[in-house]
Amino acid sequence: MIDILLQHPFISALVALGLLAGTFGAVLGFASVKFKVEGDPLVDQIDELLPQTQCGQCGHPGCRPYAQGIVNGEAINKCPPGGQATINALADLLDVEAPSLDEEHGQEDIKKVAFIREDECIGCTKCIQACPVDAILGAAKQMHTVIAAECTGCDLCVEPCPVDCIDMIPVESTLSDWHWELPNPAQIIATDRQNQEESQAA
Amino acid sequence: MRKIFDFHGGIHPPENKHQSTQGGIESIALPKELIIPLNQHVGAAADPVVETGQHVLKGQLIAEAHGFVSANIHAPTSGHIRAIELRTANHASGMAVLSIVLEPDGEDRWIELESCDQPETLDAQAIIAKVRAAGLAGMGGAGFPTSVKLGGKDIQTLILNAAECEPYITADDILLRHYAAEVLAGAQLLARVFPRLESILIGIEDNKPEAIASLEHALAAQPNTGNTLAIEIVVVPTKYPSGGEKQLIQLLTGKEVPSGKIPAAIGIVMQNVATARAAWRAVRYGEPLISRITTVVGKALKKQGNIEVLIGTPIAHVLSERGFRETESERVVVGGPMMGWAIEDTLAPVVKATNCLLLPSKEELPAAPPEQACIRCGLCAEACPAELLPQQLYWYARAEDQEKLRAYNIFDCIECGACSYVCPSSIPLVQYYRAAKGTIRQAEKDKRKSDQARLRFEARQERIAKAEAEKEAKRLERKKAAEEAKRKLAEKQAAEKSASAYSATESAKDSTKDSAKKDAGEPDMKAIKSEMVKEALAAAAAKKSAQQDDSSEAEKELKRLQRGLSSAESRLERARATLLKNQEEGADATRLDTLAARVKEAEQKVNDARKKLEAAQ
Ligand code: SF4
Ligand code: SF4
Ligand code: SF4
Ligand code: SF4
């Protein structure tokens, strides 16, 4: 065997290459099994950026399906609750130009939470079935109520309510979530200054 | 002499301290009402324990600390609680916060206080409890509940902050001139809370010679009992912002507090001198924190100086007492010129952390000139005491690049304003950082919330999927069971058939045998025959009943449809009736609309039911 290989360098080269290919193939195969990545990491990354309102305005039954949709080539501007900030973040992640929000799917709105007018609630549990994040507490024929801290403001519980006792109310801002605004953008051109002074005086 | 270290950067703005140090500590008349916000401190708002209309005495507890990081609030004077409602906060946002409104009765009558003649006998827990009961919160400007800071276990150094580096402010200076002995007593008291304490330092800038003299005098007069630690007065050169917590620590000890950590991480705790005095009074006399010394200064005032003012006094009242000339003023600033903020509504009250009210005239503190482009001069980085790169932070704040802002340690910025002060392009740099910090915090909060929502959403999906799977499994099981039963039945029937055939032949054989023995065979034969007849009858009956079953299935379906139709009809009738009733009663349009829709729906259902019934027939 050794003799043959020594006499035929060409064959020995082939054998060596074959061996190498075999070993690396085995190593790679082993690695791909051992270090298998669960799910599609890009879907996860996109899902991280979506607001998790789970409202379905994008046309999917939740944020994750939309993330999958984006991976499959859907437009990134279909999520109204996320608004421009989310679109920008997605554009950044996917390295594409950031489009503006597709108005067809809705408009960016202020944050809201659902509120059930409890004395009108008839306890039909329809809203519970609609809520994607289990933010409503109640049982059949009992008064229902929304856990405001868990409510994503998705609006899905409003429609099914047979007595229309669910309101979407704007989230009140408190001292603890107030923060400073960025100053007016810099006035770089000298002639702009006049305008700014005027606007300040006004 | 202790070695004084230095910190990076810093600036020397005009000190403007003389205006307010001429007089002593003056007092002002009682206001018509006191507005006491429930959240004057860092942490959770206190819970009110009084009711509207109730009469309270000076020093009485009116709101109780809510949770660990919170502070009690006491009535600053005796009088009636007029309301517990939203009032403008002493805050840059100008938002309204829940406040207790107290109308003084003019008697200023104290509640009975629990004094302690021998504070040196108290243990650490008792001291902390008394400090907490008195509602102490940092009086240097940040307003962090004092008792929380006293909980540190491994503290070696207690530093009292008397640097008061910000221009115009002299509240601590004046306090030290008058109450140095109480401040020192407070220092000794707080020192006893920390079992491993090695040194007590008082850091003070060298531009306050009177205060230093007063401190030294009091120190010399302090009875040295031998079992207390010596207090060291450390005079540091005047440089803004030497009074910043991390900067003063660096000046006095040469140690740097790690990024994102509190001083306790390196065994240091810092308290403001006014807080130390308040702690002493709280423990010695049982006095809660209901008033403070505040510098009221600026050229738009007739009388500049320091006043002792009740917490909750509307700023407007202070201003009118000090001869405020509105026409000359540019704005009302709470705090100093570097770190203060302008407020719009002067009905906002003085709170525990209000150390200065600045009423500059138009020439004194003109509005900032318009912002120009950054020329990349690097002066800001030279001035930054936190050794940050303000220019980079500025660019990233404008670009709202949160990742980069974090990488450049924006949260180490103490918002001292040194960078804005030196910027030749008059860029309001701190404003950018404040805004950027706010958006980052907001984003973090949103992220937490969305992560939570994702978890809940996924949990729900899983639960639903599981329920579905279970249902499906049950259905399959039932199907299988039904098939099994069918199969068994078929098997049984087959078995029975063959068995009966077998028995028939057997019996035939038997009968031949039996015919041989005639007398015995007769009755047997009969029995077997009747047996067979019975079986055949039963089979026929079974077959017939099976046929009947089939026909009754169809009948049942028909009946079901009929029932459906009649119930749909009755629903329609009821819907019509309610609609009519509502129309008569004149219900509002939307209600009528929904009712009409319901009638339509019911009609539709009746039609459907009819169609189905016809099809079935
Ligand atoms: S539109 Fe609603 S469901 Fe769709 S990604 Fe946005 S928040 Fe999620
Ligand atoms: S309570 Fe209503 S609005 Fe809030 S998350 Fe649930 S379904 Fe959406
Ligand atoms: S405001 Fe912040 S960035 Fe500017 S000098 Fe002070 S610490 Fe540095
Ligand atoms: S001081 Fe002002 S102009 Fe100079 S580098 Fe800093 S931000 Fe730019």
Short mmCIF file of C-alpha atoms and ligand atoms in Angstrom, two decimals, chain A residues 50-64 66-67 78-82, ligand 1:
data_model
loop_
_atom_site.label_atom_id
_atom_site.label_comp_id
_atom_site.label_asym_id
_atom_site.label_seq_id
_atom_site.Cartn_x
_atom_site.Cartn_y
_atom_site.Cartn_z
CA LEU A 50 -41.12 45.27 16.37
CA PRO A 51 -43.20 46.88 19.12
CA GLN A 52 -44.98 43.66 20.14
CA THR A 53 -48.32 45.40 20.14
CA GLN A 54 -49.65 42.26 18.42
CA CYS A 55 -52.36 44.35 16.81
CA GLY A 56 -52.32 42.75 13.41
CA GLN A 57 -52.49 46.04 11.53
CA CYS A 58 -49.61 44.80 9.39
CA GLY A 59 -51.89 42.09 8.10
CA HIS A 60 -50.30 39.32 10.12
CA PRO A 61 -51.68 37.66 13.22
CA GLY A 62 -48.92 39.18 15.36
CA CYS A 63 -45.50 40.74 15.31
CA ARG A 64 -43.52 37.58 14.86
CA TYR A 66 -44.73 39.90 10.32
CA ALA A 67 -41.05 39.48 11.16
CA LYS A 78 -46.40 48.22 7.60
CA CYS A 79 -46.35 48.61 11.37
CA PRO A 80 -48.21 51.71 12.56
CA PRO A 81 -47.65 51.31 16.32
CA GLY A 82 -43.90 51.12 15.79
S1 SF4 C 1 -48.77 46.06 13.10
FE1 SF4 C 1 -49.33 45.26 15.14
S2 SF4 C 1 -49.11 43.05 15.02
FE2 SF4 C 1 -48.11 43.92 13.20
S3 SF4 C 1 -45.96 44.16 13.78
FE3 SF4 C 1 -46.93 46.07 14.28
S4 SF4 C 1 -47.61 45.89 16.38
FE4 SF4 C 1 -47.13 43.86 15.69
#
